[in-house]
Coordinates of C-alpha atoms in Angstrom, one line a residue:
Chain N
V1265 CA 55.9 45.8 -5.8
A1266 CA 58.6 47.9 -5.8
R1267 CA 58.6 48.9 -2.3
R1268 CA 58.0 44.5 -1.1
S1269 CA 60.7 44.0 -4.6
S1270 CA 57.6 41.1 -4.8
Q1271 CA 54.7 40.2 -7.5
L1272 CA 53.5 37.2 -5.4
V1273 CA 49.9 36.7 -3.9
L1274 CA 49.3 34.7 -1.6
G1275 CA 45.9 33.0 -2.0
L1276 CA 44.0 32.0 0.9
D1277 CA 42.4 29.1 0.0
P1278 CA 41.6 27.5 3.5
D1279 CA 40.5 23.8 2.8
L1280 CA 39.4 22.4 6.2
T1281 CA 41.3 18.8 5.4
A1282 CA 44.9 20.3 5.1
L1283 CA 44.7 22.4 7.7
W1284 CA 48.3 22.9 8.9
P1285 CA 48.5 21.6 13.2
A1286 CA 48.7 24.4 14.7
A1287 CA 45.5 25.8 12.8
E1288 CA 43.8 22.9 13.1
S1289 CA 44.5 23.0 17.0
A1290 CA 42.6 26.6 17.4
A1291 CA 39.8 25.4 16.9
G1292 CA 38.4 26.0 20.5
D1293 CA 34.4 25.2 20.7
G1294 CA 31.3 26.1 19.7
S1295 CA 29.6 24.5 17.0
P1296 CA 31.4 22.9 13.8
A1297 CA 31.3 25.7 11.6
Q1298 CA 31.9 28.2 14.6
R1299 CA 35.0 25.8 15.3
A1300 CA 35.9 25.7 11.8
A1301 CA 35.9 29.4 11.4
A1302 CA 38.2 29.4 13.9
A1303 CA 40.6 26.8 12.7
V1304 CA 40.6 28.9 9.4
R1305 CA 41.0 32.2 11.1
E1306 CA 44.0 30.9 12.4
Q1307 CA 45.4 29.4 9.5
C1308 CA 45.3 32.5 6.9
R1309 CA 46.8 33.8 10.2
L1310 CA 49.7 31.4 10.2
L1311 CA 50.1 31.1 5.9
I1312 CA 50.6 35.3 6.5
D1313 CA 53.1 35.3 9.3
A1314 CA 55.1 32.5 7.1
A1315 CA 54.9 33.8 3.9
G1316 CA 53.9 37.4 3.8
P1317 CA 57.1 38.4 3.9
A1318 CA 57.9 37.1 0.4
C1319 CA 54.2 38.2 -1.0
V1320 CA 52.8 41.9 -2.1
A1321 CA 50.0 40.7 -1.7
V1322 CA 47.1 38.2 -0.3
K1323 CA 44.1 36.5 -2.1
P1324 CA 41.5 35.3 -0.1
Q1325 CA 39.4 32.6 -1.9
V1326 CA 35.6 33.6 -0.5
A1327 CA 34.0 30.5 -1.1
F1328 CA 36.4 28.8 1.9
F1329 CA 35.4 31.6 4.3
E1330 CA 31.5 31.7 3.2
R1331 CA 30.9 28.2 3.6
L1332 CA 31.0 28.4 7.3
G1333 CA 28.3 31.1 7.7
A1334 CA 29.1 34.3 9.5
P1335 CA 31.7 32.7 11.3
G1336 CA 33.2 32.5 8.5
W1337 CA 32.6 35.9 7.1
A1338 CA 34.3 37.2 10.5
A1339 CA 37.3 35.2 9.6
L1340 CA 37.5 36.5 6.4
E1341 CA 37.1 39.9 8.3
A1342 CA 39.3 39.0 10.8
T1343 CA 42.0 37.6 7.9
V1344 CA 41.7 40.9 5.5
A1345 CA 42.8 43.0 8.4
H1346 CA 45.3 41.3 9.9
A1347 CA 46.7 40.9 5.5
Q1348 CA 46.9 44.7 5.7
A1349 CA 48.3 45.7 9.4
A1350 CA 50.9 43.1 8.2
G1351 CA 51.6 45.5 4.9
L1352 CA 50.2 43.5 2.4
I1353 CA 47.2 44.2 -0.7
V1354 CA 44.3 42.4 -0.3
L1355 CA 42.5 41.0 -3.5
A1356 CA 39.3 39.4 -2.8
D1357 CA 38.7 36.8 -5.0
V1358 CA 35.2 36.7 -5.4
K1359 CA 33.9 36.7 -8.8
R1360 CA 32.0 38.9 -8.6
G1361 CA 29.1 40.8 -11.3
D1362 CA 25.5 41.1 -11.5
V1363 CA 23.2 43.7 -12.8
P1364 CA 24.1 47.3 -12.3
H1365 CA 22.5 48.3 -9.1
V1366 CA 23.0 45.2 -7.3
A1367 CA 27.0 45.2 -8.8
G1368 CA 27.2 48.6 -6.6
V1369 CA 26.1 47.6 -3.0
Y1370 CA 28.6 44.1 -4.0
A1371 CA 31.5 46.7 -4.5
Q1372 CA 30.2 48.9 -1.5
G1373 CA 30.7 45.6 0.5
L1374 CA 34.1 44.4 -1.0
V1375 CA 35.6 47.6 -1.2
G1376 CA 33.5 50.6 -0.2
K1377 CA 30.8 51.7 2.5
A1378 CA 27.2 52.0 1.7
S1379 CA 26.9 55.8 3.2
E1380 CA 23.8 56.1 2.2
S1381 CA 22.4 53.9 5.5
P1382 CA 19.5 55.9 8.1
F1383 CA 22.0 54.0 10.8
G1384 CA 25.0 55.5 9.9
E1385 CA 27.9 54.7 7.5
I1386 CA 28.4 50.7 7.0
R1387 CA 32.2 49.8 6.4
G1388 CA 32.4 46.6 4.1
L1389 CA 34.8 44.2 3.8
G1390 CA 37.7 46.8 3.8
A1391 CA 40.1 45.0 0.6
D1392 CA 41.7 46.6 -2.0
A1393 CA 40.6 45.2 -5.0
F1394 CA 38.0 42.0 -6.2
T1395 CA 38.1 39.6 -9.1
V1396 CA 35.0 40.5 -10.9
N1397 CA 33.3 37.9 -14.2
P1398 CA 32.2 40.4 -17.6
L1399 CA 29.4 37.8 -19.2
M1400 CA 27.1 40.3 -18.3
G1401 CA 28.3 42.9 -20.1
R1402 CA 29.7 46.9 -19.8
D1403 CA 27.1 48.1 -17.7
V1404 CA 28.3 46.0 -14.7
L1405 CA 31.4 46.6 -14.9
D1406 CA 31.0 50.6 -14.5
A1407 CA 28.8 50.4 -11.8
L1408 CA 31.5 48.1 -10.0
V1409 CA 33.7 51.2 -11.5
Q1410 CA 31.7 54.0 -10.4
V1411 CA 31.9 52.3 -6.7
T1412 CA 36.1 51.7 -6.6
R1413 CA 38.1 53.9 -8.2
P1414 CA 36.8 56.6 -5.8
A1415 CA 37.6 54.0 -3.2
G1416 CA 40.9 53.9 -4.9
A1417 CA 40.4 50.5 -5.2
G1418 CA 40.4 48.0 -8.3
I1419 CA 39.1 45.3 -10.2
F1420 CA 40.8 42.2 -12.1
V1421 CA 38.3 41.1 -14.2
L1422 CA 38.2 37.3 -16.0
V1423 CA 39.9 37.9 -19.7
R1424 CA 40.7 34.1 -19.9
T1425 CA 40.6 31.5 -16.7
S1426 CA 43.1 28.3 -15.7
N1427 CA 40.5 25.6 -15.9
P1428 CA 40.5 23.4 -18.9
G1429 CA 36.8 24.4 -19.0
A1430 CA 38.1 28.0 -20.2
A1431 CA 38.2 26.4 -23.7
D1432 CA 34.2 25.9 -23.6
V1433 CA 33.7 29.8 -23.4
E1434 CA 35.9 31.7 -23.1
D1435 CA 37.9 30.5 -26.1
L1436 CA 34.9 30.5 -28.5
E1437 CA 35.2 31.3 -31.9
L1438 CA 33.5 35.2 -32.6
A1439 CA 32.3 36.2 -36.2
G1440 CA 35.1 38.1 -36.8
G1441 CA 37.7 35.4 -36.1
A1442 CA 39.0 36.1 -32.6
P1443 CA 38.4 34.6 -29.9
L1444 CA 35.8 35.6 -26.8
W1445 CA 38.5 36.6 -24.7
E1446 CA 40.0 38.8 -27.1
R1447 CA 36.4 40.9 -27.2
L1448 CA 36.8 40.8 -22.8
A1449 CA 40.1 42.3 -23.5
A1450 CA 39.4 45.5 -25.4
I1451 CA 36.7 45.5 -23.4
V1452 CA 39.1 46.0 -19.8
D1453 CA 41.6 47.3 -21.9
R1454 CA 38.8 50.6 -22.5
L1455 CA 38.2 50.9 -19.5
G1456 CA 41.2 50.7 -17.4
A1457 CA 42.4 54.0 -19.8
S1458 CA 41.0 56.3 -17.6
G1459 CA 42.1 55.0 -14.5
L1460 CA 45.4 55.4 -15.4
G1461 CA 47.8 55.5 -11.9
E1462 CA 50.9 57.3 -11.7
S1463 CA 53.1 54.0 -12.9
G1464 CA 51.0 53.9 -16.0
L1465 CA 48.9 50.6 -15.2
A1466 CA 45.4 50.7 -15.2
D1467 CA 43.3 50.4 -11.9
V1468 CA 41.7 47.3 -13.7
G1469 CA 43.2 44.7 -14.0
A1470 CA 43.0 41.0 -16.0
V1471 CA 43.3 37.7 -14.8
T1472 CA 45.0 35.7 -17.4
G1473 CA 45.1 31.7 -16.4
A1474 CA 48.9 30.9 -16.5
T1475 CA 47.7 27.1 -17.6
E1476 CA 48.3 29.2 -21.2
P1477 CA 51.2 30.8 -21.2
Q1478 CA 50.9 31.2 -25.0
H1479 CA 47.6 33.8 -24.7
L1480 CA 50.3 36.2 -22.5
A1481 CA 52.1 38.1 -25.5
R1482 CA 48.7 38.2 -27.6
M1483 CA 47.3 39.5 -24.4
R1484 CA 49.8 41.8 -23.4
E1485 CA 48.8 43.1 -26.6
L1486 CA 45.5 44.1 -26.5
M1487 CA 45.9 45.4 -22.7
P1488 CA 49.3 47.1 -22.9
R1489 CA 48.3 49.5 -19.8
T1490 CA 46.6 46.0 -17.7
P1491 CA 47.8 44.6 -14.6
F1492 CA 47.9 40.5 -14.7
L1493 CA 46.8 38.3 -11.9
L1494 CA 48.0 35.2 -13.0
P1495 CA 46.5 32.2 -11.0
G1496 CA 47.3 28.8 -12.1
V1497 CA 50.9 28.3 -10.7
G1498 CA 52.1 25.7 -8.8
A1499 CA 48.8 23.4 -8.2
Q1500 CA 46.7 23.8 -11.0
G1501 CA 49.6 23.6 -13.5
G1502 CA 50.4 26.8 -15.2
E1503 CA 55.1 27.1 -14.2
V1504 CA 55.9 31.1 -13.3
E1505 CA 58.7 30.6 -16.2
A1506 CA 56.8 31.3 -18.8
L1507 CA 54.9 34.4 -17.8
A1508 CA 57.7 37.1 -18.9
P1509 CA 55.4 38.9 -21.4
A1510 CA 52.8 39.5 -18.7
F1511 CA 56.1 41.7 -16.8
A1512 CA 56.2 44.2 -20.3
P1513 CA 55.0 47.1 -19.1
G1514 CA 57.4 46.7 -15.7
H1515 CA 57.3 43.9 -12.2
A1516 CA 53.6 45.5 -11.1
G1517 CA 52.6 44.5 -14.8
G1518 CA 52.2 40.8 -13.7
L1519 CA 51.2 39.6 -10.2
V1520 CA 51.8 35.6 -9.9
S1521 CA 49.4 33.9 -7.8
A1522 CA 50.2 31.0 -5.6
S1523 CA 48.3 28.9 -2.8
R1524 CA 48.6 25.0 -2.6
S1525 CA 51.8 25.4 -3.8
I1526 CA 52.7 27.7 -0.4
A1527 CA 50.4 26.0 2.2
N1528 CA 50.8 22.7 1.2
A1529 CA 54.6 23.1 0.3
Y1530 CA 55.5 20.6 3.7
E1531 CA 54.4 18.0 1.8
V1532 CA 57.3 17.1 -0.3
A1533 CA 59.3 16.4 2.9
G1534 CA 56.3 15.3 4.7
D1535 CA 56.8 17.2 8.1
P1536 CA 53.9 18.9 9.0
L1537 CA 54.9 20.6 12.2
A1538 CA 57.6 22.7 9.9
A1539 CA 54.8 23.7 7.7
P1540 CA 55.5 27.6 8.0
Q1541 CA 58.7 27.0 7.8
A1542 CA 58.4 25.2 4.0
A1543 CA 55.7 27.5 2.9
A1544 CA 58.1 30.6 3.4
A1545 CA 60.7 28.9 1.8
E1546 CA 58.9 28.2 -1.0
A1547 CA 57.3 31.6 -1.6
E1548 CA 60.8 33.3 -0.8
R1549 CA 61.7 31.2 -4.0
L1550 CA 58.4 32.1 -6.6
R1551 CA 59.4 35.7 -5.3
E1552 CA 62.6 35.2 -6.3
I1553 CA 61.8 33.1 -9.6
A1554 CA 59.7 36.2 -10.7
W1555 CA 61.2 39.1 -9.8
T1556 CA 64.1 38.2 -11.5
L1557 CA 62.5 36.7 -15.1
A1558 CA 60.9 40.2 -14.8
S1559 CA 64.0 42.4 -14.6
A1560 CA 65.7 40.7 -17.6
Chain I
V1354 CA 4.2 25.6 -8.3
A1355 CA 1.0 23.0 -8.5
R1356 CA 0.8 23.0 -4.9
R1357 CA 0.1 27.4 -4.6
S1358 CA -1.1 27.8 -8.0
S1359 CA 2.1 29.6 -8.4
Q1360 CA 4.7 30.7 -10.2
L1361 CA 6.2 34.0 -9.1
V1362 CA 9.0 34.7 -7.1
L1363 CA 9.7 37.4 -4.7
G1364 CA 12.5 38.9 -4.8
L1365 CA 14.5 40.2 -1.1
D1366 CA 16.3 43.2 -2.1
P1367 CA 16.4 44.8 1.2
D1368 CA 17.8 48.4 -0.2
L1369 CA 18.7 50.4 3.3
T1370 CA 17.0 53.2 1.6
A1371 CA 13.5 52.3 0.9
L1372 CA 13.3 50.3 3.8
W1373 CA 9.6 49.5 5.2
P1374 CA 8.9 52.2 8.4
A1375 CA 8.4 48.8 10.9
A1376 CA 11.6 47.3 9.6
E1377 CA 13.4 50.5 9.9
S1378 CA 12.2 51.2 13.9
A1379 CA 13.2 47.4 14.1
A1380 CA 17.5 48.2 13.9
G1381 CA 17.9 47.9 18.1
D1382 CA 21.0 49.0 19.1
G1383 CA 24.6 48.0 18.0
S1384 CA 27.4 49.2 15.4
P1385 CA 25.5 50.4 12.3
A1386 CA 26.0 47.6 10.5
Q1387 CA 23.9 45.5 13.1
R1388 CA 21.6 47.6 13.2
A1389 CA 21.2 48.2 9.4
A1390 CA 21.2 43.7 9.2
A1391 CA 18.4 43.6 12.1
A1392 CA 16.4 45.9 9.5
V1393 CA 17.2 44.2 7.1
R1394 CA 16.3 40.6 8.0
E1395 CA 13.0 42.2 9.3
Q1396 CA 12.2 43.8 6.0
C1397 CA 12.2 40.7 4.8
R1398 CA 10.2 38.9 7.2
L1399 CA 7.6 41.3 6.7
L1400 CA 8.1 41.2 2.7
I1401 CA 7.4 37.3 3.0
D1402 CA 4.8 37.6 5.6
A1403 CA 2.6 39.8 3.0
A1404 CA 3.8 38.7 -0.4
G1405 CA 4.8 34.6 0.3
P1406 CA 1.4 33.7 -0.2
A1407 CA 1.3 34.6 -3.9
C1408 CA 4.8 32.7 -4.2
V1409 CA 6.6 29.9 -4.6
A1410 CA 9.8 30.7 -3.7
V1411 CA 11.7 33.8 -2.7
K1412 CA 15.2 35.1 -4.1
P1413 CA 17.4 36.8 -2.0
Q1414 CA 19.7 39.1 -3.3
V1415 CA 23.2 38.3 -2.2
A1416 CA 25.0 41.1 -2.5
F1417 CA 22.9 43.3 0.5
F1418 CA 22.8 41.1 3.0
E1419 CA 27.0 40.5 2.3
R1420 CA 27.4 44.1 2.2
L1421 CA 27.0 44.0 5.9
G1422 CA 29.2 41.7 6.8
A1423 CA 28.7 38.8 9.7
P1424 CA 25.6 40.3 10.9
G1425 CA 24.7 40.4 7.5
W1426 CA 25.1 37.1 6.6
A1427 CA 23.1 36.0 9.7
A1428 CA 20.0 37.7 8.2
L1429 CA 20.3 35.7 5.1
E1430 CA 20.3 32.6 7.7
A1431 CA 17.1 34.2 9.3
T1432 CA 15.5 35.3 6.4
V1433 CA 16.2 31.3 4.6
A1434 CA 14.8 29.5 7.7
H1435 CA 12.0 32.3 7.3
A1436 CA 10.7 31.3 3.9
Q1437 CA 11.5 27.9 3.8
A1438 CA 9.0 27.4 7.3
A1439 CA 6.2 29.5 5.3
G1440 CA 6.6 26.9 2.6
L1441 CA 8.6 28.6 -0.1
I1442 CA 11.5 27.5 -1.7
V1443 CA 14.9 29.6 -1.6
L1444 CA 16.5 30.5 -4.6
A1445 CA 20.1 32.3 -3.5
D1446 CA 20.5 34.8 -5.8
V1447 CA 25.1 34.9 -6.0
K1448 CA 25.5 34.3 -9.1
R1449 CA 29.0 32.1 -8.4
G1450 CA 31.3 30.7 -11.3
D1451 CA 34.7 29.6 -10.2
V1452 CA 37.6 26.7 -10.9
P1453 CA 35.8 23.9 -10.1
H1454 CA 37.3 22.7 -6.1
V1455 CA 36.3 26.3 -5.9
A1456 CA 33.0 25.6 -7.2
G1457 CA 32.3 22.7 -5.4
V1458 CA 33.0 25.1 -2.3
Y1459 CA 30.5 27.7 -3.0
A1460 CA 28.0 24.9 -3.8
Q1461 CA 28.5 23.3 -0.5
G1462 CA 27.8 26.8 1.5
L1463 CA 24.9 27.1 -0.8
V1464 CA 22.9 23.7 -1.0
G1465 CA 25.0 21.3 0.9
K1466 CA 27.2 20.8 3.7
A1467 CA 30.9 20.3 4.2
S1468 CA 30.7 17.1 5.7
E1469 CA 34.5 16.3 5.4
S1470 CA 35.2 18.8 7.6
P1471 CA 37.4 17.3 11.0
F1472 CA 35.1 19.6 12.9
G1473 CA 32.0 17.8 12.3
E1474 CA 29.2 18.7 9.4
I1475 CA 29.1 22.9 9.0
R1476 CA 25.5 22.7 7.2
G1477 CA 25.4 25.5 5.3
L1478 CA 23.1 28.5 4.3
G1479 CA 19.9 26.0 2.6
A1480 CA 19.4 27.3 0.7
D1481 CA 16.8 25.2 -2.4
A1482 CA 18.9 26.7 -5.6
F1483 CA 21.3 29.3 -6.4
T1484 CA 22.2 31.3 -9.9
V1485 CA 25.2 30.3 -12.0
N1486 CA 27.7 32.3 -13.8
P1487 CA 28.5 29.7 -16.7
L1488 CA 31.4 31.8 -18.2
M1489 CA 34.5 29.7 -17.5
G1490 CA 33.2 26.8 -18.6
R1491 CA 31.8 23.1 -18.2
D1492 CA 34.0 21.6 -15.9
V1493 CA 32.8 24.6 -13.6
L1494 CA 29.0 23.9 -14.4
D1495 CA 29.5 20.0 -13.1
A1496 CA 31.8 20.6 -10.3
L1497 CA 28.6 22.2 -9.0
V1498 CA 25.8 19.6 -9.9
Q1499 CA 27.6 17.0 -8.4
V1500 CA 27.3 18.2 -5.4
T1501 CA 23.2 20.2 -6.0
R1502 CA 22.3 17.1 -7.6
P1503 CA 22.9 14.9 -4.4
A1504 CA 21.9 16.6 -2.3
G1505 CA 18.4 17.4 -4.2
A1506 CA 18.3 21.1 -5.3
G1507 CA 18.7 23.3 -8.1
I1508 CA 21.2 26.0 -10.1
F1509 CA 20.0 28.6 -12.3
V1510 CA 22.2 29.1 -14.8
L1511 CA 22.9 32.2 -16.7
V1512 CA 21.6 32.8 -20.5
R1513 CA 20.8 35.6 -21.2
T1514 CA 20.5 38.6 -18.6
S1515 CA 18.0 41.9 -18.4
N1516 CA 20.3 44.3 -18.2
P1517 CA 21.2 46.4 -21.1
G1518 CA 25.1 45.7 -21.0
A1519 CA 23.7 41.6 -21.7
A1520 CA 24.3 43.0 -25.6
D1521 CA 28.8 43.7 -25.3
V1522 CA 29.0 40.0 -25.0
E1523 CA 25.8 37.6 -24.1
D1524 CA 24.3 38.2 -27.8
L1525 CA 28.3 38.1 -29.2
E1526 CA 27.9 36.9 -32.7
L1527 CA 30.0 33.7 -33.3
A1528 CA 31.8 31.9 -36.4
G1529 CA 28.5 29.8 -36.8
G1530 CA 26.0 32.8 -36.6
A1531 CA 23.9 32.1 -33.5
P1532 CA 24.6 34.6 -30.6
L1533 CA 26.8 33.2 -27.5
W1534 CA 24.1 32.8 -25.2
E1535 CA 22.4 29.6 -27.8
R1536 CA 25.5 27.7 -26.9
L1537 CA 25.5 29.0 -23.8
A1538 CA 21.5 27.9 -23.7
A1539 CA 23.1 24.4 -25.3
I1540 CA 25.1 23.6 -22.4
V1541 CA 21.9 24.0 -19.7
D1542 CA 20.5 21.9 -21.7
R1543 CA 22.6 19.3 -22.3
L1544 CA 24.0 19.5 -18.3
G1545 CA 20.0 19.4 -17.2
A1546 CA 19.1 15.5 -19.6
S1547 CA 20.4 13.8 -17.1
G1548 CA 18.5 15.8 -13.9
L1549 CA 14.6 15.4 -15.1
G1550 CA 13.1 15.1 -12.0
E1551 CA 9.1 13.5 -12.1
S1552 CA 7.6 16.4 -13.6
G1553 CA 9.6 16.3 -17.0
L1554 CA 11.8 19.6 -16.0
A1555 CA 15.0 19.5 -15.5
D1556 CA 17.5 20.2 -12.7
V1557 CA 19.6 22.4 -14.5
G1558 CA 17.5 26.1 -15.3
A1559 CA 18.3 29.3 -17.1
V1560 CA 18.4 33.0 -16.4
T1561 CA 16.3 34.1 -19.1
G1562 CA 16.1 38.0 -18.7
A1563 CA 12.3 39.3 -19.7
T1564 CA 13.2 42.8 -20.7
E1565 CA 14.5 40.2 -24.3
P1566 CA 11.0 38.9 -24.3
Q1567 CA 12.0 37.9 -28.3
H1568 CA 14.3 35.7 -27.8
L1569 CA 11.5 33.2 -25.0
A1570 CA 10.5 31.4 -27.7
R1571 CA 14.3 30.3 -29.3
M1572 CA 15.2 29.3 -26.1
R1573 CA 12.2 27.4 -25.3
E1574 CA 13.7 25.2 -28.7
L1575 CA 17.1 25.0 -27.1
M1576 CA 15.9 24.3 -23.9
P1577 CA 12.6 22.4 -24.0
R1578 CA 12.8 20.9 -20.3
T1579 CA 14.7 23.5 -18.5
P1580 CA 13.2 25.5 -16.0
F1581 CA 13.1 29.4 -16.7
L1582 CA 14.6 32.3 -14.3
L1583 CA 12.6 35.5 -15.2
P1584 CA 13.5 38.1 -13.6
G1585 CA 13.4 41.5 -14.2
V1586 CA 9.8 42.3 -14.4
G1587 CA 8.4 45.5 -13.1
A1588 CA 11.2 47.6 -11.7
Q1589 CA 13.4 46.6 -15.3
G1590 CA 11.2 47.1 -17.7
G1591 CA 9.9 43.9 -18.3
E1592 CA 6.5 43.0 -18.8
V1593 CA 4.5 39.4 -17.8
E1594 CA 2.2 39.3 -20.4
A1595 CA 4.9 38.6 -22.5
L1596 CA 5.8 35.7 -21.5
A1597 CA 3.9 33.0 -22.5
P1598 CA 6.2 30.9 -24.3
A1599 CA 8.5 30.5 -21.3
F1600 CA 5.0 28.5 -20.1
A1601 CA 5.7 25.5 -22.7
P1602 CA 6.4 22.8 -20.9
G1603 CA 3.6 23.9 -18.1
H1604 CA 3.4 26.7 -15.1
A1605 CA 6.8 24.8 -13.8
G1606 CA 8.7 26.1 -16.7
G1607 CA 8.6 30.4 -16.3
L1608 CA 8.9 30.9 -12.9
V1609 CA 8.8 35.0 -12.9
S1610 CA 10.6 37.1 -10.2
A1611 CA 9.8 40.6 -8.7
S1612 CA 11.6 42.9 -6.1
R1613 CA 10.7 46.5 -5.9
S1614 CA 7.6 46.6 -8.2
I1615 CA 6.3 44.0 -5.0
A1616 CA 8.1 46.0 -1.7
N1617 CA 7.8 49.8 -3.1
A1618 CA 4.0 48.7 -4.7
Y1619 CA 2.9 51.6 -1.9
E1620 CA 4.2 54.0 -3.3
V1621 CA 1.7 54.0 -5.8
A1622 CA -1.1 55.2 -3.6
G1623 CA 2.0 57.2 -1.9
D1624 CA 1.0 55.7 1.9
P1625 CA 4.5 53.5 3.4
L1626 CA 2.6 52.6 6.1
A1627 CA 0.0 50.3 4.0
A1628 CA 3.5 49.4 2.4
P1629 CA 2.4 44.9 3.5
Q1630 CA -0.9 45.7 2.0
A1631 CA 0.1 46.4 -0.9
A1632 CA 2.6 44.6 -1.2
A1633 CA 0.3 41.9 -1.0
A1634 CA -1.5 43.1 -3.9
E1635 CA 0.9 43.2 -6.6
A1636 CA 1.8 40.7 -5.5
E1637 CA -1.2 38.7 -6.2
R1638 CA -2.0 40.7 -8.8
L1639 CA 1.4 39.4 -10.9
R1640 CA 0.7 35.6 -10.1
E1641 CA -2.9 35.5 -11.2
I1642 CA -1.6 37.3 -14.7
A1643 CA 1.0 34.6 -14.7
W1644 CA -0.9 31.5 -14.1
T1645 CA -3.9 32.5 -16.3
L1646 CA -1.1 32.9 -19.5
A1647 CA 0.5 29.9 -18.7
S1648 CA -2.7 28.1 -18.5
A1649 CA -3.8 29.5 -21.6

């Protein structure tokens, strides 16, 4: 974050109905899935090249790749490699969570390697961190961190998400009076306490939706050393100006994610051929707002 | 279930360190990931051929395929096709959950198709149902069902899982006195009410861990028309004999999943070369216990 003067995370949600013209025309030959995967790969490459310089990380939303089957997974691998070659951190948005022995397999695939294979070491996707769903409890999170921490990687655990449905479960009032998400926050804080880096920040982050900024001060109180991943800026209605409490432990305490508002920034002026320039300008605008706010 | 006289779900968790000899030797040439994917594909084919006749469905644990990248995803696609050709339902164990517009993309990839693609229709994995994490709330579940219901597919929503960590979040006491999982059960019941089939069972199921059978009677009270998926039989410590309340709405009300206890059944006699025969015998044993219990 310090090196790039940016807390901005470029969300990669390659929607097949909103590809840039240059990406759509890169589809080439093959089956519909192969053509779509080639276009998705090019869309991500163009987005990274245009908006990446204003960002510290990319956040591929894995659903959009997985939907295309094996060619989609290959496009995801190429996108991870391209982002890392451009100096960007890769946060795989997968929201994984499963019983401990399966959780470890997910972590191996996303940020580690399957070293116990009789066929030689199998390197996974090679991401730097991924998002996690904590519903199944602490043994699941422990199993993930047992893989991510030695790999120098991280996880971002859902605490309070940005969708309206978050009120149905995450906001439920517990017997003690606090909402469920405060309990999730306490679990995240405790798990990260044993993984503090030189910066003073933990290797276990929290996904804290930017659409409910009134919760951010309380979250920071409960998770003083936790990096917050703040999705929902832009298309989902969150305003970057409202995020100040996230930055209390320094700039890297709050990573601001935006995807459609950058990829589709060209729609304001209406010229799809100028999509890269519009994306670059919007990313730089968001970067500067967040950086200035966090410096205050 | 009625046609095959079976409620048994064959879990496919192809662990690279516990492959059957015939699967390991099918690895062929290529990169470690390609060789592992070929072995995993063969392991699943052999397991389906051996234990499948005693089962109604297979439940591939997608982590074990995803870890192998694009070749792993291709092996998953081949496994789905092989299971369906053998007359088995495919429940993809993915535990997905994400904001509504992403949830719809996951559902398209797992059981539907991406029909809005400019490259022609992209058929997804072609599974018949998949597992879902409900932490993010009802708008996520609604978005999934909007895709699965028209596709004639289903979802199984986590209500109370079989791992010890389930106590940390799923069992939390809410302000009204009930545990969180009872609230999840109510959400599942309501969502399935509008998707009842001829059998009287809903198209929204629940994952109800078999390791805590004392909860099953209460779950059945809260979800009278919901098919229960009961993992954790065998290796995780659940006993199939304790599951009677699951079967109240009929045999199909309780689907019993087992994976390692079938794939590794040969370990009792100690002869890996007899793994297929041991798997077939163990699957038939579990099928008969469950069927007899549900008929009582």
